[in-house]
């Protein structure tokens, strides 16, 4: 016993010394400029459909710029999803398997290792060279027109394509679960709302009231054949991104239902002002502050917008009258693609001509990998200096 632990201690000490010496001597292979940068694989997988969980939440999962990174993230997410699915749908297997595994948390170990491997891969400049990645991706983005520059529009389109791919992938996964007879369609009888919808009682959720109900289903069924194909099912899950007018109108109706505190079926100015208006404004001018402004200063523009929207001037907003701003109340993937693009242009467009050359992109590679870039590392500067 005693001998074994001494050996373990010595081994640990040697390993520790090796680690220290590596971090002090072996600093050449890491480029000077990117020493503290580390690409991270994001893992903000959420089992509640985001739109329903909180339609006004901050979007935290814009798709990765690089399809290769997106692929790694997707595979990781699929694995988590399978794990979760298996646990909720086959609890009997789950309890059996935990009996044979002694240590709690043991089963998540392999996932964690995969994750670290992938992250190490991304941070190994020999294997994952961001310069080469940008050279490879540039011609795929510079397509409309092919002119040697990436315009803002081209970059928005690129980001949009990436996020739509992600969204559709998740829908396909969900479809597999809900399409019980595997005919490629989801019928309302087949469709089972998520368990948290069934369990939540009627009044507690102001949101979500009509979500996942038959009316929502019917509105998504664009051709009215009683079945949702993959496109319609994708719209069902992400109504803000649809161009199905029936579904957009349903979304407006839900919005009214949510905002209509006196339950008269319409939204009056007071209900508009305390709720909707802030959302529209937040969307237009980010970073403004509501708290310090006097009510009068806000009420004037609110009244103006209200009367513009109130087409029949009856003093109330109906669902149809909400249509012009529904995209602001439920931001679409296009909105996030635009946001992401504006940030990149601001950071990488060095000569401020409104478009990016390949050279400009290579000059600021980490802006593109921004979503997976860990800036906290910079705080460790002093700490690292001590080791040198
Ligand atoms: C580590 O980097 C410093 C500069 O930051 C350099 O002076 C030193 O020679 C490097 N050490 C090795 C072993 O490469
Ligand atoms: C990345 O690729 C570029 C272009 O091929 C090359 O100049 C650079 O040295 C590579 N970086 C690393 C760390 O291998
Ligand atoms: C919700 O309301 C419906 C009728 O509107 C009722 O049939 C149902 O039992 C209610 N569910 C819960 C959980 O309260
Ligand atoms: C949905 O559509 C079906 C016909 O496809 C109809 O029978 C049903 O009443 C509709 N439900 C609602 C809530 O509109
Ligand atoms: C699904 O049906 C809609 C019509 O409701 C159609 O426009 C769309 O192309 C279909 N999608 C696929 C993948 O067939
Ligand atoms: C918020 O508004 C007040 C008055 O309008 C202004 O003095 C203050 O600086 C603003 N705060 C921020 C964070 O912009
Ligand atoms: Ca259909």
mmCIF file of C-alpha atoms in Angstrom, residues 24-204:
data_model
loop_
_atom_site.group_PDB
_atom_site.id
_atom_site.type_symbol
_atom_site.label_atom_id
_atom_site.label_comp_id
_atom_site.label_asym_id
_atom_site.label_seq_id
_atom_site.Cartn_x
_atom_site.Cartn_y
_atom_site.Cartn_z
ATOM 1 C CA UNK A 24 8.084 27.514 -20.089
ATOM 2 C CA UNK A 25 10.303 26.282 -22.909
ATOM 3 C CA UNK A 26 8.030 25.183 -25.668
ATOM 4 C CA UNK A 27 6.560 28.566 -26.572
ATOM 5 C CA UNK A 28 7.919 28.905 -30.044
ATOM 6 C CA UNK A 29 5.464 26.697 -31.858
ATOM 7 C CA UNK A 30 2.564 28.852 -30.735
ATOM 8 C CA UNK A 31 2.465 31.999 -32.841
ATOM 9 C CA UNK A 32 3.237 35.194 -30.970
ATOM 10 C CA UNK A 33 -0.033 36.831 -31.966
ATOM 11 C CA UNK A 34 -2.456 34.066 -31.058
ATOM 12 C CA UNK A 35 -0.828 32.715 -27.949
ATOM 13 C CA UNK A 36 -3.776 33.382 -25.662
ATOM 14 C CA UNK A 37 -6.467 32.537 -28.112
ATOM 15 C CA UNK A 38 -8.345 29.353 -27.872
ATOM 16 C CA UNK A 39 -11.124 28.220 -30.126
ATOM 17 C CA UNK A 40 -13.932 26.715 -28.159
ATOM 18 C CA UNK A 41 -16.637 24.367 -29.206
ATOM 19 C CA UNK A 42 -19.846 25.804 -27.955
ATOM 20 C CA UNK A 43 -22.246 23.633 -26.123
ATOM 21 C CA UNK A 44 -25.460 25.480 -25.455
ATOM 22 C CA UNK A 45 -27.782 22.757 -26.498
ATOM 23 C CA UNK A 46 -31.271 23.363 -25.241
ATOM 24 C CA UNK A 47 -33.998 20.769 -25.079
ATOM 25 C CA UNK A 48 -36.726 23.375 -25.041
ATOM 26 C CA UNK A 49 -37.452 24.714 -28.504
ATOM 27 C CA UNK A 50 -35.921 28.179 -28.285
ATOM 28 C CA UNK A 51 -38.773 30.069 -29.892
ATOM 29 C CA UNK A 52 -41.250 28.761 -27.381
ATOM 30 C CA UNK A 53 -39.023 28.880 -24.356
ATOM 31 C CA UNK A 54 -38.600 32.615 -24.654
ATOM 32 C CA UNK A 55 -39.337 34.290 -27.962
ATOM 33 C CA UNK A 56 -37.483 37.410 -26.881
ATOM 34 C CA UNK A 57 -34.375 35.836 -25.520
ATOM 35 C CA UNK A 58 -30.935 36.884 -26.620
ATOM 36 C CA UNK A 59 -29.876 34.697 -29.482
ATOM 37 C CA UNK A 60 -26.938 32.730 -28.225
ATOM 38 C CA UNK A 61 -26.572 30.176 -30.926
ATOM 39 C CA UNK A 62 -25.816 31.809 -34.209
ATOM 40 C CA UNK A 63 -24.401 29.145 -36.482
ATOM 41 C CA UNK A 64 -20.657 28.810 -36.736
ATOM 42 C CA UNK A 65 -19.030 30.674 -39.606
ATOM 43 C CA UNK A 66 -16.939 27.691 -40.634
ATOM 44 C CA UNK A 67 -18.888 24.593 -41.736
ATOM 45 C CA UNK A 68 -16.115 22.431 -40.335
ATOM 46 C CA UNK A 69 -16.589 23.880 -36.862
ATOM 47 C CA UNK A 70 -20.349 23.631 -37.324
ATOM 48 C CA UNK A 71 -19.951 19.962 -38.176
ATOM 49 C CA UNK A 72 -18.036 19.261 -34.992
ATOM 50 C CA UNK A 73 -20.617 21.118 -32.943
ATOM 51 C CA UNK A 74 -23.440 19.301 -34.687
ATOM 52 C CA UNK A 75 -21.999 15.877 -34.056
ATOM 53 C CA UNK A 76 -21.509 16.733 -30.439
ATOM 54 C CA UNK A 77 -25.045 18.021 -30.158
ATOM 55 C CA UNK A 78 -26.465 14.914 -31.843
ATOM 56 C CA UNK A 79 -24.731 12.784 -29.280
ATOM 57 C CA UNK A 80 -26.134 14.793 -26.384
ATOM 58 C CA UNK A 81 -29.522 14.662 -27.982
ATOM 59 C CA UNK A 82 -29.439 10.891 -28.398
ATOM 60 C CA UNK A 83 -28.393 10.539 -24.816
ATOM 61 C CA UNK A 84 -31.244 12.740 -23.657
ATOM 62 C CA UNK A 85 -33.742 11.026 -25.950
ATOM 63 C CA UNK A 86 -32.763 7.617 -24.713
ATOM 64 C CA UNK A 87 -33.089 8.689 -21.113
ATOM 65 C CA UNK A 88 -36.538 10.196 -21.526
ATOM 66 C CA UNK A 89 -37.991 7.568 -23.843
ATOM 67 C CA UNK A 90 -36.343 4.473 -22.465
ATOM 68 C CA UNK A 91 -35.878 5.106 -18.763
ATOM 69 C CA UNK A 92 -35.809 1.355 -18.138
ATOM 70 C CA UNK A 93 -32.532 1.039 -20.062
ATOM 71 C CA UNK A 94 -31.151 4.001 -18.280
ATOM 72 C CA UNK A 95 -31.696 2.617 -14.789
ATOM 73 C CA UNK A 96 -30.286 -0.771 -15.824
ATOM 74 C CA UNK A 97 -27.164 0.757 -17.219
ATOM 75 C CA UNK A 98 -26.512 2.926 -14.174
ATOM 76 C CA UNK A 99 -26.567 -0.157 -11.982
ATOM 77 C CA UNK A 100 -23.640 -1.683 -13.788
ATOM 78 C CA UNK A 101 -21.629 1.511 -13.695
ATOM 79 C CA UNK A 102 -20.315 2.246 -10.224
ATOM 80 C CA UNK A 103 -19.091 5.827 -10.384
ATOM 81 C CA UNK A 104 -21.714 8.512 -10.909
ATOM 82 C CA UNK A 105 -21.016 10.728 -13.884
ATOM 83 C CA UNK A 106 -18.940 7.986 -15.455
ATOM 84 C CA UNK A 107 -21.069 7.662 -18.553
ATOM 85 C CA UNK A 108 -20.534 11.256 -19.611
ATOM 86 C CA UNK A 109 -16.789 10.658 -19.682
ATOM 87 C CA UNK A 110 -16.422 9.464 -23.313
ATOM 88 C CA UNK A 111 -18.367 12.482 -24.571
ATOM 89 C CA UNK A 112 -16.104 14.792 -22.662
ATOM 90 C CA UNK A 113 -13.041 13.158 -24.163
ATOM 91 C CA UNK A 114 -14.354 13.473 -27.709
ATOM 92 C CA UNK A 115 -15.073 17.077 -27.021
ATOM 93 C CA UNK A 116 -11.540 17.751 -25.807
ATOM 94 C CA UNK A 117 -10.053 15.959 -28.815
ATOM 95 C CA UNK A 118 -12.055 18.079 -31.205
ATOM 96 C CA UNK A 119 -11.109 21.241 -29.400
ATOM 97 C CA UNK A 120 -7.445 20.284 -29.388
ATOM 98 C CA UNK A 121 -7.728 19.661 -33.100
ATOM 99 C CA UNK A 122 -9.131 23.143 -33.705
ATOM 100 C CA UNK A 123 -6.336 24.683 -31.672
ATOM 101 C CA UNK A 124 -3.551 22.766 -33.352
ATOM 102 C CA UNK A 125 -2.358 25.255 -35.947
ATOM 103 C CA UNK A 126 -0.714 22.544 -38.012
ATOM 104 C CA UNK A 127 -3.995 20.683 -38.375
ATOM 105 C CA UNK A 128 -6.482 23.514 -38.315
ATOM 106 C CA UNK A 129 -4.893 26.493 -40.038
ATOM 107 C CA UNK A 130 -7.336 29.424 -39.996
ATOM 108 C CA UNK A 131 -5.497 31.153 -42.854
ATOM 109 C CA UNK A 132 -5.977 28.136 -45.058
ATOM 110 C CA UNK A 133 -9.590 27.822 -43.954
ATOM 111 C CA UNK A 134 -10.317 31.401 -45.011
ATOM 112 C CA UNK A 135 -8.565 30.915 -48.367
ATOM 113 C CA UNK A 136 -10.744 27.874 -48.932
ATOM 114 C CA UNK A 137 -14.008 29.495 -47.831
ATOM 115 C CA UNK A 138 -13.563 32.861 -49.557
ATOM 116 C CA UNK A 139 -14.675 31.732 -53.047
ATOM 117 C CA UNK A 140 -17.712 30.030 -51.502
ATOM 118 C CA UNK A 141 -18.825 33.325 -49.968
ATOM 119 C CA UNK A 142 -17.836 35.626 -52.831
ATOM 120 C CA UNK A 143 -20.541 34.437 -55.211
ATOM 121 C CA UNK A 144 -22.918 37.301 -55.947
ATOM 122 C CA UNK A 145 -21.151 38.595 -57.973
ATOM 123 C CA UNK A 146 -17.766 36.863 -58.098
ATOM 124 C CA UNK A 147 -15.566 39.955 -57.877
ATOM 125 C CA UNK A 148 -12.822 39.276 -55.349
ATOM 126 C CA UNK A 149 -14.695 41.045 -52.564
ATOM 127 C CA UNK A 150 -17.049 39.761 -49.913
ATOM 128 C CA UNK A 151 -19.863 42.260 -49.559
ATOM 129 C CA UNK A 152 -22.088 42.634 -46.521
ATOM 130 C CA UNK A 153 -24.944 41.024 -48.441
ATOM 131 C CA UNK A 154 -22.812 38.046 -49.405
ATOM 132 C CA UNK A 155 -21.706 37.587 -45.822
ATOM 133 C CA UNK A 156 -25.283 37.794 -44.515
ATOM 134 C CA UNK A 157 -26.320 35.176 -47.076
ATOM 135 C CA UNK A 158 -23.455 32.944 -45.988
ATOM 136 C CA UNK A 159 -24.343 33.167 -42.304
ATOM 137 C CA UNK A 160 -27.992 32.638 -43.104
ATOM 138 C CA UNK A 161 -27.208 29.490 -45.092
ATOM 139 C CA UNK A 162 -25.147 28.138 -42.223
ATOM 140 C CA UNK A 163 -27.846 28.756 -39.624
ATOM 141 C CA UNK A 164 -30.633 27.430 -41.839
ATOM 142 C CA UNK A 165 -28.642 24.254 -42.281
ATOM 143 C CA UNK A 166 -28.378 23.909 -38.505
ATOM 144 C CA UNK A 167 -32.053 24.581 -37.970
ATOM 145 C CA UNK A 168 -33.108 22.091 -40.629
ATOM 146 C CA UNK A 169 -30.806 19.471 -39.184
ATOM 147 C CA UNK A 170 -32.511 19.782 -35.797
ATOM 148 C CA UNK A 171 -35.916 19.645 -37.448
ATOM 149 C CA UNK A 172 -34.976 16.430 -39.255
ATOM 150 C CA UNK A 173 -33.966 14.944 -35.945
ATOM 151 C CA UNK A 174 -37.268 15.982 -34.362
ATOM 152 C CA UNK A 175 -39.158 14.690 -37.358
ATOM 153 C CA UNK A 176 -37.709 11.236 -36.824
ATOM 154 C CA UNK A 177 -39.205 11.205 -33.350
ATOM 155 C CA UNK A 178 -42.619 12.586 -34.216
ATOM 156 C CA UNK A 179 -43.216 10.841 -37.530
ATOM 157 C CA UNK A 180 -44.262 7.579 -35.904
ATOM 158 C CA UNK A 181 -45.308 5.720 -39.064
ATOM 159 C CA UNK A 182 -42.215 6.942 -40.960
ATOM 160 C CA UNK A 183 -44.069 8.202 -44.010
ATOM 161 C CA UNK A 184 -42.201 11.497 -44.088
ATOM 162 C CA UNK A 185 -45.113 13.489 -42.704
ATOM 163 C CA UNK A 186 -46.288 14.452 -39.269
ATOM 164 C CA UNK A 187 -50.025 14.313 -38.663
ATOM 165 C CA UNK A 188 -51.636 16.046 -35.729
ATOM 166 C CA UNK A 189 -52.541 12.678 -34.238
ATOM 167 C CA UNK A 190 -48.909 11.632 -34.450
ATOM 168 C CA UNK A 191 -47.646 14.851 -33.036
ATOM 169 C CA UNK A 192 -47.086 14.868 -29.338
ATOM 170 C CA UNK A 193 -46.299 18.188 -27.756
ATOM 171 C CA UNK A 194 -43.169 18.320 -25.621
ATOM 172 C CA UNK A 195 -43.806 17.075 -22.100
ATOM 173 C CA UNK A 196 -43.291 20.498 -20.550
ATOM 174 C CA UNK A 197 -46.232 21.799 -22.580
ATOM 175 C CA UNK A 198 -48.552 19.101 -21.282
ATOM 176 C CA UNK A 199 -47.389 19.570 -17.713
ATOM 177 C CA UNK A 200 -47.580 23.325 -17.554
ATOM 178 C CA UNK A 201 -50.974 24.471 -16.333
ATOM 179 C CA UNK A 202 -53.050 26.799 -18.431
ATOM 180 C CA UNK A 203 -52.573 30.118 -16.727
ATOM 181 C CA UNK A 204 -48.982 30.018 -15.567
#
